[in-house]
XYZ file of C-alpha atoms in Angstrom:
274
model
C -0.018 0.100 0.079
C 2.942 2.284 0.640
C 4.021 1.934 -3.013
C 0.772 3.321 -4.194
C 0.783 6.281 -1.937
C 4.191 7.332 -3.106
C 3.190 6.821 -6.661
C 0.126 8.917 -5.856
C 2.171 11.918 -4.504
C 4.693 11.935 -7.367
C 1.942 11.761 -9.805
C 0.066 14.661 -8.185
C 3.274 16.867 -8.070
C 3.686 16.224 -11.837
C 0.173 17.180 -12.603
C 0.338 20.286 -10.373
C 3.271 21.478 -12.315
C 1.519 20.964 -15.657
C -2.176 22.160 -15.082
C -3.672 25.080 -13.184
C -4.811 24.680 -9.469
C -8.494 24.276 -10.407
C -7.787 21.412 -12.703
C -5.366 20.077 -10.222
C -8.079 20.045 -7.402
C -10.439 18.042 -9.903
C -7.632 15.690 -10.714
C -6.816 15.312 -7.116
C -10.480 14.343 -6.402
C -10.298 11.737 -9.350
C -7.088 10.455 -7.791
C -8.784 10.051 -4.604
C -11.648 8.091 -6.056
C -9.009 6.048 -8.043
C -7.178 5.652 -4.794
C -10.485 4.181 -3.288
C -10.743 1.779 -6.177
C -7.247 0.621 -5.626
C -7.875 0.289 -2.064
C -10.521 -2.290 -2.772
C -7.964 -4.555 -4.123
C -6.293 -4.774 -0.808
C -9.346 -6.732 0.649
C -9.020 -10.287 0.825
C -11.196 -12.347 -1.606
C -12.853 -15.686 -0.664
C -11.726 -17.774 -3.576
C -13.464 -21.034 -2.408
C -16.888 -19.235 -2.151
C -16.551 -17.882 -5.516
C -15.565 -21.118 -7.143
C -18.630 -22.771 -5.382
C -20.838 -20.194 -6.766
C -19.298 -20.781 -10.355
C -19.679 -24.626 -9.728
C -23.443 -24.233 -8.853
C -23.935 -22.141 -12.086
C -22.163 -24.753 -14.090
C -24.286 -27.515 -12.812
C -27.576 -25.495 -13.543
C -26.381 -24.904 -17.033
C -25.330 -28.395 -17.637
C -28.797 -29.647 -16.284
C -30.571 -27.409 -18.874
C -28.408 -28.546 -21.631
C -29.127 -32.154 -20.753
C -32.908 -31.561 -20.647
C -32.867 -29.912 -24.036
C -30.907 -32.702 -25.457
C -33.290 -35.367 -24.054
C -36.350 -33.506 -25.356
C -34.758 -33.152 -28.803
C -33.768 -36.875 -28.731
C -37.108 -38.016 -27.873
C -38.723 -35.544 -30.479
C -36.615 -37.144 -33.107
C -37.245 -40.866 -31.933
C -40.993 -40.627 -31.756
C -41.590 -39.649 -35.400
C -39.120 -42.612 -36.325
C -41.351 -45.024 -34.270
C -44.556 -43.652 -36.091
C -42.929 -44.023 -39.376
C -41.996 -47.762 -38.587
C -45.508 -48.462 -37.315
C -46.933 -46.953 -40.554
C -44.481 -49.085 -42.795
C -45.525 -52.197 -41.039
C -49.094 -51.513 -41.412
C -48.680 -50.804 -45.170
C -46.779 -54.163 -45.403
C -49.712 -55.949 -43.731
C -52.070 -54.315 -46.095
C -49.837 -55.385 -49.122
C -49.800 -58.861 -47.888
C -53.544 -58.885 -47.622
C -53.981 -57.508 -51.055
C -51.340 -59.962 -52.507
C -53.274 -62.949 -50.750
C -56.528 -61.800 -52.089
C -55.028 -61.544 -55.574
C -53.594 -65.035 -55.226
C -56.983 -66.451 -54.440
C -58.608 -64.834 -57.524
C -55.678 -66.081 -59.668
C -55.846 -69.739 -58.359
C -59.615 -69.918 -58.891
C -60.675 -71.861 -61.970
C -64.347 -72.370 -63.204
C -65.986 -75.679 -63.357
C -65.239 -77.842 -66.453
C -68.213 -77.447 -68.784
C -66.867 -79.465 -71.768
C -68.897 -82.468 -73.216
C -68.342 -85.889 -71.929
C -65.528 -87.917 -73.590
C -65.052 -91.608 -73.789
C -61.289 -91.607 -73.314
C -61.048 -89.862 -69.978
C -63.274 -89.259 -66.886
C -64.934 -85.797 -66.706
C -64.646 -84.027 -63.375
C -67.360 -81.928 -61.891
C -64.773 -79.388 -60.488
C -66.619 -78.971 -57.266
C -66.364 -80.602 -53.762
C -69.290 -82.759 -52.950
C -71.638 -81.679 -50.123
C -73.394 -83.884 -47.447
C -76.772 -83.556 -49.379
C -78.290 -86.751 -50.571
C -81.494 -86.358 -52.887
C -83.727 -89.565 -53.199
C -85.931 -90.177 -56.178
C -88.493 -92.649 -54.851
C -89.970 -95.584 -56.749
C -93.240 -94.097 -57.466
C -91.622 -90.729 -58.835
C -90.819 -90.069 -62.562
C -88.749 -87.120 -63.458
C -88.372 -85.908 -67.062
C -85.520 -83.618 -67.365
C -81.821 -83.148 -66.338
C -80.872 -83.455 -62.619
C -77.947 -81.503 -61.054
C -76.940 -81.818 -57.383
C -73.731 -80.790 -55.321
C -74.258 -83.866 -53.127
C -75.297 -87.436 -53.870
C -78.386 -88.837 -55.756
C -80.182 -92.043 -55.054
C -82.609 -92.868 -57.938
C -84.961 -95.572 -57.128
C -87.691 -94.388 -59.503
C -87.470 -93.238 -63.222
C -85.538 -90.479 -64.770
C -85.739 -89.502 -68.378
C -82.703 -86.931 -68.660
C -79.075 -86.414 -67.791
C -77.777 -86.659 -64.068
C -74.828 -84.610 -62.686
C -73.787 -84.762 -59.188
C -70.577 -83.946 -57.104
C -71.179 -87.013 -54.947
C -72.109 -90.509 -55.396
C -74.733 -91.719 -57.856
C -76.609 -94.771 -57.039
C -79.259 -96.097 -59.421
C -81.866 -98.777 -58.374
C -84.481 -97.833 -60.842
C -84.462 -96.740 -64.634
C -82.396 -93.911 -66.159
C -82.425 -93.141 -69.732
C -79.584 -90.496 -70.132
C -76.033 -89.782 -69.480
C -74.520 -89.569 -65.965
C -71.590 -87.680 -64.567
C -70.651 -88.208 -60.984
C -67.736 -88.897 -58.449
C -68.677 -92.478 -58.010
C -71.205 -94.783 -59.818
C -73.111 -97.738 -58.541
C -75.915 -99.588 -60.375
C -77.809 -101.936 -58.144
C -80.423 -104.151 -59.927
C -80.955 -101.036 -62.324
C -81.241 -100.440 -66.088
C -79.259 -97.658 -67.445
C -79.357 -96.443 -71.068
C -76.720 -93.717 -71.663
C -72.975 -93.003 -71.042
C -71.563 -93.439 -67.537
C -68.759 -91.111 -66.693
C -67.205 -90.961 -63.277
C -64.000 -89.833 -61.745
C -63.961 -92.679 -59.223
C -65.131 -96.358 -59.356
C -67.925 -97.779 -61.540
C -69.703 -100.688 -60.126
C -72.415 -102.685 -62.045
C -74.032 -104.987 -59.538
C -75.641 -108.200 -60.181
C -79.010 -107.896 -62.143
C -78.174 -104.553 -63.486
C -78.111 -103.636 -67.158
C -76.130 -100.777 -68.680
C -76.296 -99.882 -72.343
C -73.746 -97.430 -73.131
C -69.932 -96.886 -72.682
C -68.353 -96.542 -69.160
C -65.411 -94.165 -68.423
C -63.827 -94.442 -64.868
C -60.555 -94.718 -63.018
C -61.444 -98.392 -61.859
C -64.300 -100.766 -62.465
C -66.102 -103.810 -60.982
C -68.518 -105.362 -63.383
C -70.964 -108.253 -61.908
C -73.796 -107.351 -64.236
C -74.323 -106.817 -68.063
C -72.761 -104.096 -70.021
C -73.231 -103.450 -73.623
C -70.639 -100.919 -74.566
C -66.930 -100.054 -74.401
C -65.206 -99.967 -70.909
C -62.291 -97.409 -70.633
C -60.659 -97.399 -67.287
C -57.399 -95.912 -66.335
C -56.792 -98.346 -63.595
C -57.735 -102.077 -63.037
C -61.130 -103.809 -64.241
C -62.500 -106.716 -62.357
C -65.053 -108.922 -64.406
C -66.863 -111.025 -62.040
C -68.326 -114.596 -62.554
C -71.884 -113.364 -63.333
C -70.797 -110.545 -65.859
C -71.497 -110.291 -69.448
C -69.576 -107.676 -71.353
C -70.316 -106.887 -74.900
C -67.684 -104.532 -76.067
C -64.053 -103.749 -75.738
C -62.200 -103.248 -72.465
C -59.311 -100.826 -72.309
C -57.617 -100.574 -68.884
C -54.195 -100.843 -67.046
C -54.952 -104.371 -65.962
C -57.969 -106.955 -66.219
C -59.100 -109.576 -63.836
C -61.675 -112.105 -65.313
C -63.171 -114.473 -62.926
C -64.304 -117.945 -64.084
C -67.754 -117.970 -65.710
C -67.555 -114.469 -67.041
C -68.708 -113.855 -70.749
C -66.810 -111.135 -72.731
C -67.497 -110.492 -76.435
C -64.755 -107.943 -77.277
C -61.128 -107.050 -77.199
C -59.210 -106.573 -73.916
C -56.324 -104.133 -74.220
C -53.914 -103.130 -71.347
C -52.985 -99.922 -72.996
C -52.415 -98.053 -69.820
C -49.908 -100.679 -68.425
C -46.280 -99.752 -67.614
C -44.991 -102.488 -69.699
C -43.365 -101.480 -73.168
C -44.926 -104.114 -75.380
C -43.422 -102.956 -78.445
C -40.023 -102.649 -76.929
C -40.210 -106.299 -75.882
C -40.532 -107.498 -79.544
C -38.487 -104.892 -81.108
């Protein structure tokens, strides 16, 4: 502190020589104020207290910064989640639409082509559990169609088409198309076409060609038999016509007037003799 006082006295003397007394007085007052300002430096400063204040301010600022960053991060994450959920929903809708398109593409209408002798004609539909019965005292003139099975005990003058089994125990004049055919003491005048087995029982008469995947003949058939699989001709059978099949079993006592050809067999007949 003595250094500053000496500096003040020297400085005041130098100023007194250069400026008038009035100015010197003003300058002296200013120097006194500056002396006061310098004297404040002599007071001891509590460094630890000032540093603690600065640390508190630093913590407050850091908390505000962290809060702003977390808010900004959540704001940026939530739209991303919403975008991901929207993308997932769009993918689900696309899958549903693709699945619907696949069902429309795989759908095929029922085969409406005319019956052929060489191959069985499929109805193209699944058989239901319905069973229609034409009683003995009933006569129907016209075509019959059913998604289920038909049991004919009476008389039908017309074509019969059904997705299920066709059982005839009466009289039918017309072509038939079914998944399975069974004539039980019946008379049928017309073509028989089935995708399954054709059975002609004892006492039954069929006048017409038979097309099936397999056949068991125990009655009378006047017409060609075209079967992709095996044919069994029982003892009581009478066949007037050609048999074309994969294999033929003829029991003792059966009568066949025609040719038997195993054209659907796996054996290469021409290669054996070539």
